[in-house]
CSV table of N, CA, C and O in Angstrom, one decimal:
chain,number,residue,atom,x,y,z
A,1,UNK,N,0.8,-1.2,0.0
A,1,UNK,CA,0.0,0.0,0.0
A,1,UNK,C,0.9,1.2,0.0
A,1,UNK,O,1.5,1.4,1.1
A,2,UNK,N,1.1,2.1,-0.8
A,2,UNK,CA,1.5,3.6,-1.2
A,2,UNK,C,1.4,4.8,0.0
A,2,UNK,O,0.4,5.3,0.4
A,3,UNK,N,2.4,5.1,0.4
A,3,UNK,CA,2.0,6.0,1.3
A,3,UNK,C,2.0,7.4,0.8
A,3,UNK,O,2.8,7.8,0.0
A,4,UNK,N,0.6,8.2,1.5
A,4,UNK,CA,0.7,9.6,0.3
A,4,UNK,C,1.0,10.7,1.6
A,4,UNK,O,0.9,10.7,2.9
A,5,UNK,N,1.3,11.7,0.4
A,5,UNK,CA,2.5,12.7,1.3
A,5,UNK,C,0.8,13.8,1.2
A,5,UNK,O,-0.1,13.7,0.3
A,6,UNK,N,0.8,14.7,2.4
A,6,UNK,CA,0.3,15.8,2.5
A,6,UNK,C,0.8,16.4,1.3
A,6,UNK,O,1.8,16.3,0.7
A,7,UNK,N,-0.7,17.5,0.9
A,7,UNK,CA,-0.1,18.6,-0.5
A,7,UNK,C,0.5,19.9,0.5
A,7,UNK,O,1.0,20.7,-0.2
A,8,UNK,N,0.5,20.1,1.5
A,8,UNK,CA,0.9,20.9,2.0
A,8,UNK,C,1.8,21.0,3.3
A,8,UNK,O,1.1,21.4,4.3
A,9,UNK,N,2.9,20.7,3.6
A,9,UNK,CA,4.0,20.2,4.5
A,9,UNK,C,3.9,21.5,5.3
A,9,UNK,O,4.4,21.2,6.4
A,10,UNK,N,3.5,22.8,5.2
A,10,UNK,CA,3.5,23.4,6.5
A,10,UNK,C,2.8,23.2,7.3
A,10,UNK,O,1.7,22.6,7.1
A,11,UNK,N,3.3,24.1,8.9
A,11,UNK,CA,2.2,23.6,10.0
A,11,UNK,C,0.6,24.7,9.2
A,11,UNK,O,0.4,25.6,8.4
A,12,UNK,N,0.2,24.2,9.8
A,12,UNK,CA,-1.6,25.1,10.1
A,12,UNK,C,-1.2,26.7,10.0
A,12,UNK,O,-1.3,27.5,9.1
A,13,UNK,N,-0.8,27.0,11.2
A,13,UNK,CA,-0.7,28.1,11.6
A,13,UNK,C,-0.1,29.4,10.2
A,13,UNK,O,-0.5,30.4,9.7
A,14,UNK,N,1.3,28.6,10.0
A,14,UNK,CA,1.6,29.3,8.9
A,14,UNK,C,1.2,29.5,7.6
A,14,UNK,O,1.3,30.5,6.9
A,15,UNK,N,0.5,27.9,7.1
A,15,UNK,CA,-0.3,28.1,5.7
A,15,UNK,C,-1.8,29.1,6.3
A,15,UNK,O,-2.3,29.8,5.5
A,16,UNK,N,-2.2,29.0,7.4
A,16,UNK,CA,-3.3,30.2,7.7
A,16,UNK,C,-2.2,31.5,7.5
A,16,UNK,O,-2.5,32.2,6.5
A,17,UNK,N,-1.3,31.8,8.1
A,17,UNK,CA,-1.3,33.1,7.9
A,17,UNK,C,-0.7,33.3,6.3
A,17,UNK,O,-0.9,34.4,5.9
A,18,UNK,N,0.1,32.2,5.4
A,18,UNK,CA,0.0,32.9,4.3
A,18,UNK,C,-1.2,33.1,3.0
A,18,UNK,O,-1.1,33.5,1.8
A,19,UNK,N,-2.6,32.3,4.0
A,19,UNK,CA,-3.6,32.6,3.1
A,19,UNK,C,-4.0,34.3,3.4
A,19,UNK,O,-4.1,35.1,2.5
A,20,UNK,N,-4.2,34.4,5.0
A,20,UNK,CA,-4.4,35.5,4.8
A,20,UNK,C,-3.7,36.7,4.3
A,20,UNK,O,-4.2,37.7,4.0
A,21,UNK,N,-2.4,36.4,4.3
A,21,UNK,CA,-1.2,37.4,3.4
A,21,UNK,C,-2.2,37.8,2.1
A,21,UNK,O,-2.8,38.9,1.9
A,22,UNK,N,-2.2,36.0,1.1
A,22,UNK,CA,-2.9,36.6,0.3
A,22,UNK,C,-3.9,37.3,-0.3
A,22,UNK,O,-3.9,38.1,-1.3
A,23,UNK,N,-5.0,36.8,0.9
A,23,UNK,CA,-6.3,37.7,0.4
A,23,UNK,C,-5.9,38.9,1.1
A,23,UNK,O,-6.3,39.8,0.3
A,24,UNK,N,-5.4,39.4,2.0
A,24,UNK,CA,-5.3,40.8,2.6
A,24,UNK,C,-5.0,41.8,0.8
A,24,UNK,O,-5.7,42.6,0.2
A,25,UNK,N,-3.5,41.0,0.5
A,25,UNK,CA,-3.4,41.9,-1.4
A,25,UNK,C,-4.3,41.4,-2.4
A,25,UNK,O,-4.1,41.8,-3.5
A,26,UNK,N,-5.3,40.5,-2.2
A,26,UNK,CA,-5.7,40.6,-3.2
A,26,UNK,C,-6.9,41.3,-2.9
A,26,UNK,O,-7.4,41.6,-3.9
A,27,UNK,N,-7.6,41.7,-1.7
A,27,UNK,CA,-8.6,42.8,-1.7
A,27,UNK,C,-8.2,44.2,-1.8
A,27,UNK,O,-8.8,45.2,-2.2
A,28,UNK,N,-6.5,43.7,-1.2
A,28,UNK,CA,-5.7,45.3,-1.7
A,28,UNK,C,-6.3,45.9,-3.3
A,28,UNK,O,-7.1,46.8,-3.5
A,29,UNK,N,-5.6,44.9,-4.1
A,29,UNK,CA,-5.1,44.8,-5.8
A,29,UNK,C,-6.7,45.3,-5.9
A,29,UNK,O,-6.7,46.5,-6.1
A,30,UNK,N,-7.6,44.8,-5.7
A,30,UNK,CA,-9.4,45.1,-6.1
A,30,UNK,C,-9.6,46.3,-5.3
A,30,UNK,O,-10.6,46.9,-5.8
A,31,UNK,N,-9.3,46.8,-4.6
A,31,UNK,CA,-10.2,47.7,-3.9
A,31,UNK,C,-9.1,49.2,-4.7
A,31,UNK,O,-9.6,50.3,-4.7
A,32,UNK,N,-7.9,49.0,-5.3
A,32,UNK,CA,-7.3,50.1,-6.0
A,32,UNK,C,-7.5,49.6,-7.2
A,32,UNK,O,-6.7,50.2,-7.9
A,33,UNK,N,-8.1,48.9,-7.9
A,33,UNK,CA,-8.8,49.0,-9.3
A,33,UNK,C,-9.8,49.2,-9.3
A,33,UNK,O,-10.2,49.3,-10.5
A,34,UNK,N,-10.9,49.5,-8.0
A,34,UNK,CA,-12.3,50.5,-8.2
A,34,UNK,C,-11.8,51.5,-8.0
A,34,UNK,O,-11.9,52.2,-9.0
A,35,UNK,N,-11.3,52.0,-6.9
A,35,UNK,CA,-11.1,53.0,-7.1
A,35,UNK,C,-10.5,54.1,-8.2
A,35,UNK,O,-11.0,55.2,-8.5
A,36,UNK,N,-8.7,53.5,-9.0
A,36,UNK,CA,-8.8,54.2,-9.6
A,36,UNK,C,-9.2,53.9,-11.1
A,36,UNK,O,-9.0,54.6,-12.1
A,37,UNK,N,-10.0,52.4,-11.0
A,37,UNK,CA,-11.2,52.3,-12.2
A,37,UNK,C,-12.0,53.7,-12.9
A,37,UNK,O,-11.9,54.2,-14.0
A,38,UNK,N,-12.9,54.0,-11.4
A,38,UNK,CA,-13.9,55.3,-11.3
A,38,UNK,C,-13.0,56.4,-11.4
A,38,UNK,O,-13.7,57.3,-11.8
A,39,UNK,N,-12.0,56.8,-11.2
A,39,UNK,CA,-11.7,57.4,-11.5
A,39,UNK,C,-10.7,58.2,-12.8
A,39,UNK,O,-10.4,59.4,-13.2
A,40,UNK,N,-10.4,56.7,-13.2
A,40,UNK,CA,-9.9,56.9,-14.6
A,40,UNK,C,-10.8,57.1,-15.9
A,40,UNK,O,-10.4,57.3,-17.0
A,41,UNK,N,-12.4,56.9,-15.6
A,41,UNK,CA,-13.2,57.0,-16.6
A,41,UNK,C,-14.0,58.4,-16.9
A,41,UNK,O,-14.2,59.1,-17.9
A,42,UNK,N,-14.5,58.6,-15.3
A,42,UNK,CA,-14.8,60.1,-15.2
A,42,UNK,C,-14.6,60.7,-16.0
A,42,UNK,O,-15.2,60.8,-17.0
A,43,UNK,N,-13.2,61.4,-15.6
A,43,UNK,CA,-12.5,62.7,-16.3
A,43,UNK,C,-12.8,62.9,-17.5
A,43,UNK,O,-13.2,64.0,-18.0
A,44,UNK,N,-12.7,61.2,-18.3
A,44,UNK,CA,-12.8,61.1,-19.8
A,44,UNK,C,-14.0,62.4,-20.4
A,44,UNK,O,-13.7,63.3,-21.2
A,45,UNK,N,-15.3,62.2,-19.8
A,45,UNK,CA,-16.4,62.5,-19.6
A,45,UNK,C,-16.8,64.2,-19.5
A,45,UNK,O,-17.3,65.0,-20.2
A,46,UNK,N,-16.0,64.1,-18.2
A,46,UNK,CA,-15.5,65.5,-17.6
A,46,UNK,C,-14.5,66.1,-18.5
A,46,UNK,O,-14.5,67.3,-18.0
A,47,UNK,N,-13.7,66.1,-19.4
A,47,UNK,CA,-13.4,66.6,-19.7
A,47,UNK,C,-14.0,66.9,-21.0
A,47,UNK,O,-13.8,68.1,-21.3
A,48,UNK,N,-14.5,66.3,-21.6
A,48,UNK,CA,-15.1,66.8,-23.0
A,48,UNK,C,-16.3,67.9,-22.3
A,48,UNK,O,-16.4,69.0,-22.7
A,49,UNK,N,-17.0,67.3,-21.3
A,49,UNK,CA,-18.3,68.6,-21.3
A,49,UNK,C,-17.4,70.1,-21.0
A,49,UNK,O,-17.7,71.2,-21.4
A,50,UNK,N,-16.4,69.9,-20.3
A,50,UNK,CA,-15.4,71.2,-19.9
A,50,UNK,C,-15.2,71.8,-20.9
A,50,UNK,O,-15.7,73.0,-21.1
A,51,UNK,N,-14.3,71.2,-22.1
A,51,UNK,CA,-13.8,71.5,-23.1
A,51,UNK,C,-14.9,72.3,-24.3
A,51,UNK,O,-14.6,73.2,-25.0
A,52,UNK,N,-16.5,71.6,-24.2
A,52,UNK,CA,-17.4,72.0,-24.6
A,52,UNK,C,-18.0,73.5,-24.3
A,52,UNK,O,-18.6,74.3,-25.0
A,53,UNK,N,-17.5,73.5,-22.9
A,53,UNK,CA,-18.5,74.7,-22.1
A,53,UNK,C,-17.3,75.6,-22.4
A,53,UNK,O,-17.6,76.7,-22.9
A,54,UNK,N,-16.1,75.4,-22.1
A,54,UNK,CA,-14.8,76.7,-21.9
A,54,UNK,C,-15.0,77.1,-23.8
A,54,UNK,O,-14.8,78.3,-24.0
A,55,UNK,N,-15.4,76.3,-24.8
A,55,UNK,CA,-15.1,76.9,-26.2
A,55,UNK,C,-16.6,77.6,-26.6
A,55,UNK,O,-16.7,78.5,-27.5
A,56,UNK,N,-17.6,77.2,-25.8
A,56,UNK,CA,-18.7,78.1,-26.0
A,56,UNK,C,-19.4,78.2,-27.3
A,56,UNK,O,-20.3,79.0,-27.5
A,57,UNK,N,-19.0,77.2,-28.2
A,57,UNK,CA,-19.3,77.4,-29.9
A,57,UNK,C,-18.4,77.7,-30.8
A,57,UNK,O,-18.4,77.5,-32.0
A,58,UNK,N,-17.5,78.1,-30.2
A,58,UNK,CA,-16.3,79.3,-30.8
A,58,UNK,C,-15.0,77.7,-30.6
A,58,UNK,O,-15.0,76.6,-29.9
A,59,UNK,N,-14.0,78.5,-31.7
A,59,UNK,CA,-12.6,77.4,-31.6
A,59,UNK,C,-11.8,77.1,-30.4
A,59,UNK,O,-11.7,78.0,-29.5
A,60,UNK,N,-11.4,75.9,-30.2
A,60,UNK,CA,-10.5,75.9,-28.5
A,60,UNK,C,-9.5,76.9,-28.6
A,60,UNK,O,-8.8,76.8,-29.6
A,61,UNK,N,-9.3,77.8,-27.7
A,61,UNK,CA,-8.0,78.1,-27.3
A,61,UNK,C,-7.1,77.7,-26.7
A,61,UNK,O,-7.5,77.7,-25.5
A,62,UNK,N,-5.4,77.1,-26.8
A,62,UNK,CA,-4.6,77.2,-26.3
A,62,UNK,C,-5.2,76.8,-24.7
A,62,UNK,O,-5.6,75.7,-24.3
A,63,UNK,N,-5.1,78.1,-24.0
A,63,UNK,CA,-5.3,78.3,-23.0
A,63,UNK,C,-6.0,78.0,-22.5
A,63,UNK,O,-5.7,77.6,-21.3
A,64,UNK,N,-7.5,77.8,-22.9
A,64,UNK,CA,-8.5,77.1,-22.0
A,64,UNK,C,-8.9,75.5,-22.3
A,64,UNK,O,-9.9,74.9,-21.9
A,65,UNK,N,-7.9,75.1,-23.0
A,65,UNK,CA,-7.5,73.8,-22.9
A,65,UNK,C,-6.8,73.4,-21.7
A,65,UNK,O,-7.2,72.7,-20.8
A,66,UNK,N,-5.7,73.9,-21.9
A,66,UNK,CA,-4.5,73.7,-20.7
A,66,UNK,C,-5.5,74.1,-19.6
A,66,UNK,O,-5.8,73.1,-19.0
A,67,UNK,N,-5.9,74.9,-19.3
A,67,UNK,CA,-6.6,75.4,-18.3
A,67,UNK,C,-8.0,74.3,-17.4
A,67,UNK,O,-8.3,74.1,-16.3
A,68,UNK,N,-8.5,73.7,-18.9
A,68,UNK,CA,-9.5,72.1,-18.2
A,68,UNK,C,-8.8,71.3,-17.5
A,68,UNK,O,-9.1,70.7,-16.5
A,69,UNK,N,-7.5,71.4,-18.6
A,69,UNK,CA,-6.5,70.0,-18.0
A,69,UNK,C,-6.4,70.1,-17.0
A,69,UNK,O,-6.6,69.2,-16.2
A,70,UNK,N,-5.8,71.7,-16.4
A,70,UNK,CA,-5.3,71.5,-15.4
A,70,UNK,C,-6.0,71.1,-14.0
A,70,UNK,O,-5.7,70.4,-13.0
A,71,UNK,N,-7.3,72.0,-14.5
A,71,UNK,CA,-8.6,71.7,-13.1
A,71,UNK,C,-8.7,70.2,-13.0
A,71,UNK,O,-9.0,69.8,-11.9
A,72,UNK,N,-8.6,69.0,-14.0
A,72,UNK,CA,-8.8,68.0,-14.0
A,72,UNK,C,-7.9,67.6,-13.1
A,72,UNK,O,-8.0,67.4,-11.9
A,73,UNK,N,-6.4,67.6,-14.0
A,73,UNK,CA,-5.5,67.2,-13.2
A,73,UNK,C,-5.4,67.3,-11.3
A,73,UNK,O,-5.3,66.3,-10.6
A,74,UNK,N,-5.6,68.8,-10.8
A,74,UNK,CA,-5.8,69.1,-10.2
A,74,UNK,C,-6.7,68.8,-8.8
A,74,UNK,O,-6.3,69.1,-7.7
A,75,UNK,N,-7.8,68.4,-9.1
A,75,UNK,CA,-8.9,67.5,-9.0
A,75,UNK,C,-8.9,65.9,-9.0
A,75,UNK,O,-9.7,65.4,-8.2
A,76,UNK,N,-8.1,65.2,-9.7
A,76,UNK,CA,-7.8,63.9,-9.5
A,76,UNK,C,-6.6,63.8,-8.6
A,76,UNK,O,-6.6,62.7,-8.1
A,77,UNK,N,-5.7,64.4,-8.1
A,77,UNK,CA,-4.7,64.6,-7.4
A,77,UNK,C,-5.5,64.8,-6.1
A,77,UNK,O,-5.7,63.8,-5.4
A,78,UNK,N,-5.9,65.8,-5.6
A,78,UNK,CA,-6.9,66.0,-4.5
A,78,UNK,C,-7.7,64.8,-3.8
A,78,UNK,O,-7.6,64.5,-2.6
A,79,UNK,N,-8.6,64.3,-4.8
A,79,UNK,CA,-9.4,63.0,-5.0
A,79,UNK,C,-9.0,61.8,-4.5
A,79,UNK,O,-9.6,60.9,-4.0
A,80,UNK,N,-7.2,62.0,-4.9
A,80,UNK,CA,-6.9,60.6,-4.7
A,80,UNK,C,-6.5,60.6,-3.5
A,80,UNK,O,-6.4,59.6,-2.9
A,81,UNK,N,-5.9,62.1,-2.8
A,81,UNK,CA,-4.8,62.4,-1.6
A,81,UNK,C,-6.3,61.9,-0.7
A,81,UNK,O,-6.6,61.1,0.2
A,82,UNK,N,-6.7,62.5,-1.0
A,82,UNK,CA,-8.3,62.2,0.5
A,82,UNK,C,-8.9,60.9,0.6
A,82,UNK,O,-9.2,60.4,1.7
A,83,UNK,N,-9.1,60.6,-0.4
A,83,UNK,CA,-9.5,58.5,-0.4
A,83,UNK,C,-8.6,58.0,0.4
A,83,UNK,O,-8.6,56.8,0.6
């Protein structure tokens, strides 16, 4: 009769704590892909209606391009420091 080996030679204690190692980063890894999921799509959004409202009908300028960007920019920076 064959003697069979455990699939897993550590004690308990340590394969528990390197399960929970794992799930601790893998709720990490998920919980910073909603977050900066939602927030990488937004802007998309946000920035055309900006870009819409700052040209008014009239050609973009220069400046009130850079000027969306930057409230964006600016605004995602903020966003992300306070989460």
């Amino acid at each position: 009769m064959p003697t069979t080996v455990a699939a897993n030679p550590q004690p308990p204690a340590i394969a528990t704590r390197e399960r929970r190692r794992s799930s601790f980063w893998a709720l990490t890894l998920g919980s910073i892909g909603v977050v900066y999921g939602d927030i990488g799509t937004s802007p998309l959004y946000a920035l055309r209606e900006a870009v819409n409202a700052a040209s008014a009908g009239e050609v973009m300028s220069r400046d009130a391009l850079l000027g969306v960007l930057s409230l964006i920019l600016w605004a995602l920076i903020i966003i992300v420091t306070l989460k």
